[in-house]
């Protein structure tokens, strides 16, 4: 239906994943993480990759049943609707993660450049004891890395999406549902 479409700058998007489906995917990954970490003696770090993962990490965090610390980092590799292939560390970690177990919370894994560069940096440069990857969404047709993705909410085809934290040139992050580009 025409009125379901949304316009962000020069692009039109149509409804794709309903909020309820996103929440169900978050419930599922939270259960998997709880099964692995419940009862742990250490305080794992939940690392929010800003800005896109804010809504996802916020929902996930409320479902985690073990003591954990929320830390953030800001990275950037996307310009418009394309990955640039270069991952920039825009803002450092908000807290030291040396010797800690880290669960990276990512909104979406596309080529995997961001997640692989971040995991390497956390282990080699920041001295994390262990790093696991949790992503709300995965584009398996584009992901070309060998790195294991420990927790995946939902796999989707290769299309550009916005909403629930995901943006098109910083617009669309506040939309409850996920929309796909209408080409
Ligand atoms: P990667 O490094 O190619 O895996 O890209 C990961 C990052 O690119 C994500 O954290 C998002 O910020 C952004 N990204 C990838 N796909 C999309 C999309 O479909 N919409 C909006 N942002 C995306």
mmCIF file of C-alpha atoms and ligand atoms in Angstrom:
data_model
loop_
_atom_site.group_PDB
_atom_site.id
_atom_site.type_symbol
_atom_site.label_atom_id
_atom_site.label_comp_id
_atom_site.label_asym_id
_atom_site.label_seq_id
_atom_site.Cartn_x
_atom_site.Cartn_y
_atom_site.Cartn_z
ATOM 1 C CA UNK A 1 0.000 0.000 0.000
ATOM 2 C CA UNK A 2 1.323 3.381 -1.029
ATOM 3 C CA UNK A 3 0.752 5.012 2.383
ATOM 4 C CA UNK A 4 2.997 2.400 4.086
ATOM 5 C CA UNK A 5 6.014 3.796 2.270
ATOM 6 C CA UNK A 6 8.365 6.218 4.009
ATOM 7 C CA UNK A 7 10.663 8.773 2.426
ATOM 8 C CA UNK A 8 14.174 9.498 3.783
ATOM 9 C CA UNK A 9 16.021 12.094 1.717
ATOM 10 C CA UNK A 10 15.973 10.815 -1.911
ATOM 11 C CA UNK A 11 14.963 7.214 -1.124
ATOM 12 C CA UNK A 12 11.683 5.425 -0.512
ATOM 13 C CA UNK A 13 11.391 2.480 1.866
ATOM 14 C CA UNK A 14 8.635 -0.107 2.357
ATOM 15 C CA UNK A 15 7.716 -2.172 5.482
ATOM 16 C CA UNK A 16 9.930 -5.225 5.927
ATOM 17 C CA UNK A 17 10.273 -6.595 9.494
ATOM 18 C CA UNK A 18 7.641 -5.816 12.117
ATOM 19 C CA UNK A 19 8.676 -4.662 15.593
ATOM 20 C CA UNK A 20 7.198 -7.864 17.123
ATOM 21 C CA UNK A 21 9.455 -10.014 14.920
ATOM 22 C CA UNK A 22 12.508 -7.997 15.962
ATOM 23 C CA UNK A 23 11.576 -8.450 19.629
ATOM 24 C CA UNK A 24 11.121 -12.221 19.118
ATOM 25 C CA UNK A 25 14.621 -12.389 17.582
ATOM 26 C CA UNK A 26 16.041 -10.473 20.564
ATOM 27 C CA UNK A 27 14.249 -12.838 22.988
ATOM 28 C CA UNK A 28 15.933 -15.753 21.188
ATOM 29 C CA UNK A 29 19.496 -14.370 21.313
ATOM 30 C CA UNK A 30 19.023 -13.292 24.943
ATOM 31 C CA UNK A 31 18.098 -16.879 25.838
ATOM 32 C CA UNK A 32 21.206 -18.186 24.073
ATOM 33 C CA UNK A 33 23.466 -15.662 25.826
ATOM 34 C CA UNK A 34 21.865 -16.374 29.213
ATOM 35 C CA UNK A 35 22.429 -20.109 28.704
ATOM 36 C CA UNK A 36 26.162 -19.413 28.154
ATOM 37 C CA UNK A 37 26.739 -16.748 30.841
ATOM 38 C CA UNK A 38 24.156 -17.306 33.611
ATOM 39 C CA UNK A 39 25.929 -17.972 36.918
ATOM 40 C CA UNK A 40 29.294 -16.652 35.670
ATOM 41 C CA UNK A 41 31.738 -15.438 38.302
ATOM 42 C CA UNK A 42 33.197 -12.611 36.207
ATOM 43 C CA UNK A 43 31.418 -9.468 34.992
ATOM 44 C CA UNK A 44 31.208 -9.687 31.206
ATOM 45 C CA UNK A 45 31.182 -6.500 29.138
ATOM 46 C CA UNK A 46 28.212 -5.895 26.829
ATOM 47 C CA UNK A 47 29.678 -3.691 24.101
ATOM 48 C CA UNK A 48 27.204 -1.474 22.260
ATOM 49 C CA UNK A 49 28.452 -0.426 18.821
ATOM 50 C CA UNK A 50 27.089 3.110 18.479
ATOM 51 C CA UNK A 51 24.844 4.455 17.100
ATOM 52 C CA UNK A 52 22.943 1.739 15.256
ATOM 53 C CA UNK A 53 22.971 -0.826 18.072
ATOM 54 C CA UNK A 54 21.438 1.413 20.738
ATOM 55 C CA UNK A 55 17.847 0.079 20.441
ATOM 56 C CA UNK A 56 19.045 -3.529 20.085
ATOM 57 C CA UNK A 57 21.479 -3.348 23.011
ATOM 58 C CA UNK A 58 18.833 -1.605 25.146
ATOM 59 C CA UNK A 59 16.331 -4.400 24.581
ATOM 60 C CA UNK A 60 18.932 -7.154 24.937
ATOM 61 C CA UNK A 61 20.352 -5.747 28.154
ATOM 62 C CA UNK A 62 16.964 -5.911 29.903
ATOM 63 C CA UNK A 63 16.817 -9.642 29.176
ATOM 64 C CA UNK A 64 20.294 -10.601 30.429
ATOM 65 C CA UNK A 65 20.213 -12.539 33.695
ATOM 66 C CA UNK A 66 23.795 -12.109 34.934
ATOM 67 C CA UNK A 67 25.811 -9.158 36.185
ATOM 68 C CA UNK A 68 27.287 -7.310 33.233
ATOM 69 C CA UNK A 69 28.757 -3.915 32.384
ATOM 70 C CA UNK A 70 27.560 -1.785 29.484
ATOM 71 C CA UNK A 71 30.395 -0.235 27.462
ATOM 72 C CA UNK A 72 30.118 1.608 24.131
ATOM 73 C CA UNK A 73 32.302 2.290 21.113
ATOM 74 C CA UNK A 74 31.607 4.275 17.973
ATOM 75 C CA UNK A 75 32.736 2.903 14.620
ATOM 76 C CA UNK A 76 31.887 3.828 11.080
ATOM 77 C CA UNK A 77 32.272 2.082 7.721
ATOM 78 C CA UNK A 78 29.106 3.042 5.865
ATOM 79 C CA UNK A 79 28.456 6.057 3.679
ATOM 80 C CA UNK A 80 24.909 6.378 2.361
ATOM 81 C CA UNK A 81 23.832 2.853 1.353
ATOM 82 C CA UNK A 82 27.337 1.445 0.698
ATOM 83 C CA UNK A 83 30.086 -0.035 2.870
ATOM 84 C CA UNK A 84 33.370 1.808 2.300
ATOM 85 C CA UNK A 85 35.437 -1.213 3.364
ATOM 86 C CA UNK A 86 37.421 0.909 5.819
ATOM 87 C CA UNK A 87 36.419 0.758 9.473
ATOM 88 C CA UNK A 88 37.035 3.976 11.354
ATOM 89 C CA UNK A 89 37.289 4.155 15.137
ATOM 90 C CA UNK A 90 35.270 7.339 15.583
ATOM 91 C CA UNK A 91 35.206 7.295 19.399
ATOM 92 C CA UNK A 92 37.248 5.066 21.717
ATOM 93 C CA UNK A 93 35.853 2.570 24.208
ATOM 94 C CA UNK A 94 33.982 4.229 27.081
ATOM 95 C CA UNK A 95 35.720 1.863 29.535
ATOM 96 C CA UNK A 96 38.791 -0.364 29.690
ATOM 97 C CA UNK A 97 38.089 -4.024 28.733
ATOM 98 C CA UNK A 98 41.500 -5.518 29.565
ATOM 99 C CA UNK A 99 41.178 -9.089 30.882
ATOM 100 C CA UNK A 100 37.398 -9.022 30.439
ATOM 101 C CA UNK A 101 35.025 -11.209 28.451
ATOM 102 C CA UNK A 102 33.272 -9.055 25.863
ATOM 103 C CA UNK A 103 29.997 -9.612 24.029
ATOM 104 C CA UNK A 104 29.866 -7.287 21.009
ATOM 105 C CA UNK A 105 26.323 -6.110 20.216
ATOM 106 C CA UNK A 106 26.008 -5.148 16.562
ATOM 107 C CA UNK A 107 22.859 -4.048 14.741
ATOM 108 C CA UNK A 108 23.741 -5.747 11.451
ATOM 109 C CA UNK A 109 26.622 -7.699 9.941
ATOM 110 C CA UNK A 110 26.973 -7.052 6.223
ATOM 111 C CA UNK A 111 30.472 -7.645 4.760
ATOM 112 C CA UNK A 112 31.744 -8.344 8.279
ATOM 113 C CA UNK A 113 34.518 -5.718 7.959
ATOM 114 C CA UNK A 114 33.345 -3.880 11.085
ATOM 115 C CA UNK A 115 32.943 -6.880 13.335
ATOM 116 C CA UNK A 116 36.207 -8.537 12.294
ATOM 117 C CA UNK A 117 38.209 -5.298 12.746
ATOM 118 C CA UNK A 118 36.530 -4.668 16.113
ATOM 119 C CA UNK A 119 37.128 -8.195 17.445
ATOM 120 C CA UNK A 120 40.788 -8.044 16.382
ATOM 121 C CA UNK A 121 41.206 -4.645 18.040
ATOM 122 C CA UNK A 122 39.585 -5.814 21.304
ATOM 123 C CA UNK A 123 41.787 -8.905 21.529
ATOM 124 C CA UNK A 124 45.108 -7.538 20.224
ATOM 125 C CA UNK A 125 45.079 -3.883 21.249
ATOM 126 C CA UNK A 126 42.644 -3.663 24.170
ATOM 127 C CA UNK A 127 43.612 -6.995 25.796
ATOM 128 C CA UNK A 128 40.110 -8.493 26.136
ATOM 129 C CA UNK A 129 40.181 -12.063 27.482
ATOM 130 C CA UNK A 130 37.471 -13.329 25.147
ATOM 131 C CA UNK A 131 35.261 -11.744 22.500
ATOM 132 C CA UNK A 132 31.947 -13.055 21.256
ATOM 133 C CA UNK A 133 29.803 -11.529 18.541
ATOM 134 C CA UNK A 134 26.084 -10.953 18.873
ATOM 135 C CA UNK A 135 24.235 -9.397 15.958
ATOM 136 C CA UNK A 136 20.567 -8.580 15.590
ATOM 137 C CA UNK A 137 20.708 -9.100 11.806
ATOM 138 C CA UNK A 138 23.005 -10.831 9.315
ATOM 139 C CA UNK A 139 23.205 -10.594 5.530
ATOM 140 C CA UNK A 140 24.660 -14.102 4.881
ATOM 141 C CA UNK A 141 24.941 -13.543 1.103
ATOM 142 C CA UNK A 142 27.362 -10.656 1.686
ATOM 143 C CA UNK A 143 29.243 -11.902 4.759
ATOM 144 C CA UNK A 144 32.558 -13.227 3.460
ATOM 145 C CA UNK A 145 34.651 -13.669 6.628
ATOM 146 C CA UNK A 146 35.613 -16.854 8.490
ATOM 147 C CA UNK A 147 34.938 -15.255 11.881
ATOM 148 C CA UNK A 148 32.275 -17.199 13.815
ATOM 149 C CA UNK A 149 29.145 -15.186 14.607
ATOM 150 C CA UNK A 150 28.166 -16.503 18.038
ATOM 151 C CA UNK A 151 24.618 -15.147 18.302
ATOM 152 C CA UNK A 152 22.472 -14.132 15.308
ATOM 153 C CA UNK A 153 18.934 -12.782 15.721
ATOM 154 C CA UNK A 154 17.760 -13.022 12.130
ATOM 155 C CA UNK A 155 19.258 -13.564 8.655
ATOM 156 C CA UNK A 156 18.015 -11.371 5.812
ATOM 157 C CA UNK A 157 18.664 -11.087 2.052
ATOM 158 C CA UNK A 158 21.083 -8.490 0.731
ATOM 159 C CA UNK A 159 19.015 -5.300 0.685
ATOM 160 C CA UNK A 160 19.459 -1.914 2.304
ATOM 161 C CA UNK A 161 17.245 -1.469 5.359
ATOM 162 C CA UNK A 162 16.462 1.230 7.922
ATOM 163 C CA UNK A 163 14.696 1.404 11.269
ATOM 164 C CA UNK A 164 15.196 0.088 14.805
ATOM 165 C CA UNK A 165 18.577 1.852 15.003
ATOM 166 C CA UNK A 166 19.593 1.415 11.368
ATOM 167 C CA UNK A 167 19.958 4.596 9.344
ATOM 168 C CA UNK A 168 20.210 6.081 5.910
ATOM 169 C CA UNK A 169 22.592 9.033 6.329
ATOM 170 C CA UNK A 170 21.541 9.278 10.009
ATOM 171 C CA UNK A 171 17.794 9.214 9.301
ATOM 172 C CA UNK A 172 15.436 6.361 10.204
ATOM 173 C CA UNK A 173 17.022 5.220 13.477
ATOM 174 C CA UNK A 174 13.885 6.150 15.447
ATOM 175 C CA UNK A 175 11.485 4.024 13.382
ATOM 176 C CA UNK A 176 10.026 1.079 15.347
ATOM 177 C CA UNK A 177 9.792 -1.406 12.485
ATOM 178 C CA UNK A 178 12.417 -2.185 9.844
ATOM 179 C CA UNK A 179 11.883 -0.897 6.280
ATOM 180 C CA UNK A 180 13.621 -1.993 3.078
ATOM 181 C CA UNK A 181 14.625 0.213 0.176
ATOM 182 C CA UNK A 182 11.964 0.277 -2.556
ATOM 183 C CA UNK A 183 13.780 0.156 -5.873
HETATM 184 P P1 LIG B 1 29.940 -4.300 7.573
HETATM 185 O O1 LIG B 1 31.197 -3.765 8.150
HETATM 186 O O2 LIG B 1 29.973 -4.318 6.058
HETATM 187 O O3 LIG B 1 29.560 -5.666 8.129
HETATM 188 O O4 LIG B 1 28.779 -3.279 7.895
HETATM 189 C C1 LIG B 1 28.300 -3.140 9.187
HETATM 190 C C2 LIG B 1 27.741 -1.776 9.450
HETATM 191 O O5 LIG B 1 27.244 -1.155 8.272
HETATM 192 C C3 LIG B 1 26.541 -1.862 10.387
HETATM 193 O O6 LIG B 1 26.921 -1.701 11.714
HETATM 194 C C4 LIG B 1 25.662 -0.727 9.917
HETATM 195 O O7 LIG B 1 26.011 0.458 10.568
HETATM 196 C C5 LIG B 1 25.981 -0.587 8.465
HETATM 197 N N1 LIG B 1 25.005 -1.295 7.613
HETATM 198 C C6 LIG B 1 25.158 -2.465 6.964
HETATM 199 N N2 LIG B 1 24.051 -2.806 6.285
HETATM 200 C C7 LIG B 1 23.168 -1.807 6.503
HETATM 201 C C8 LIG B 1 21.808 -1.573 6.064
HETATM 202 O O8 LIG B 1 21.178 -2.347 5.342
HETATM 203 N N3 LIG B 1 21.237 -0.419 6.534
HETATM 204 C C9 LIG B 1 21.859 0.459 7.336
HETATM 205 N N4 LIG B 1 23.124 0.287 7.762
HETATM 206 C C10 LIG B 1 23.769 -0.845 7.354
#
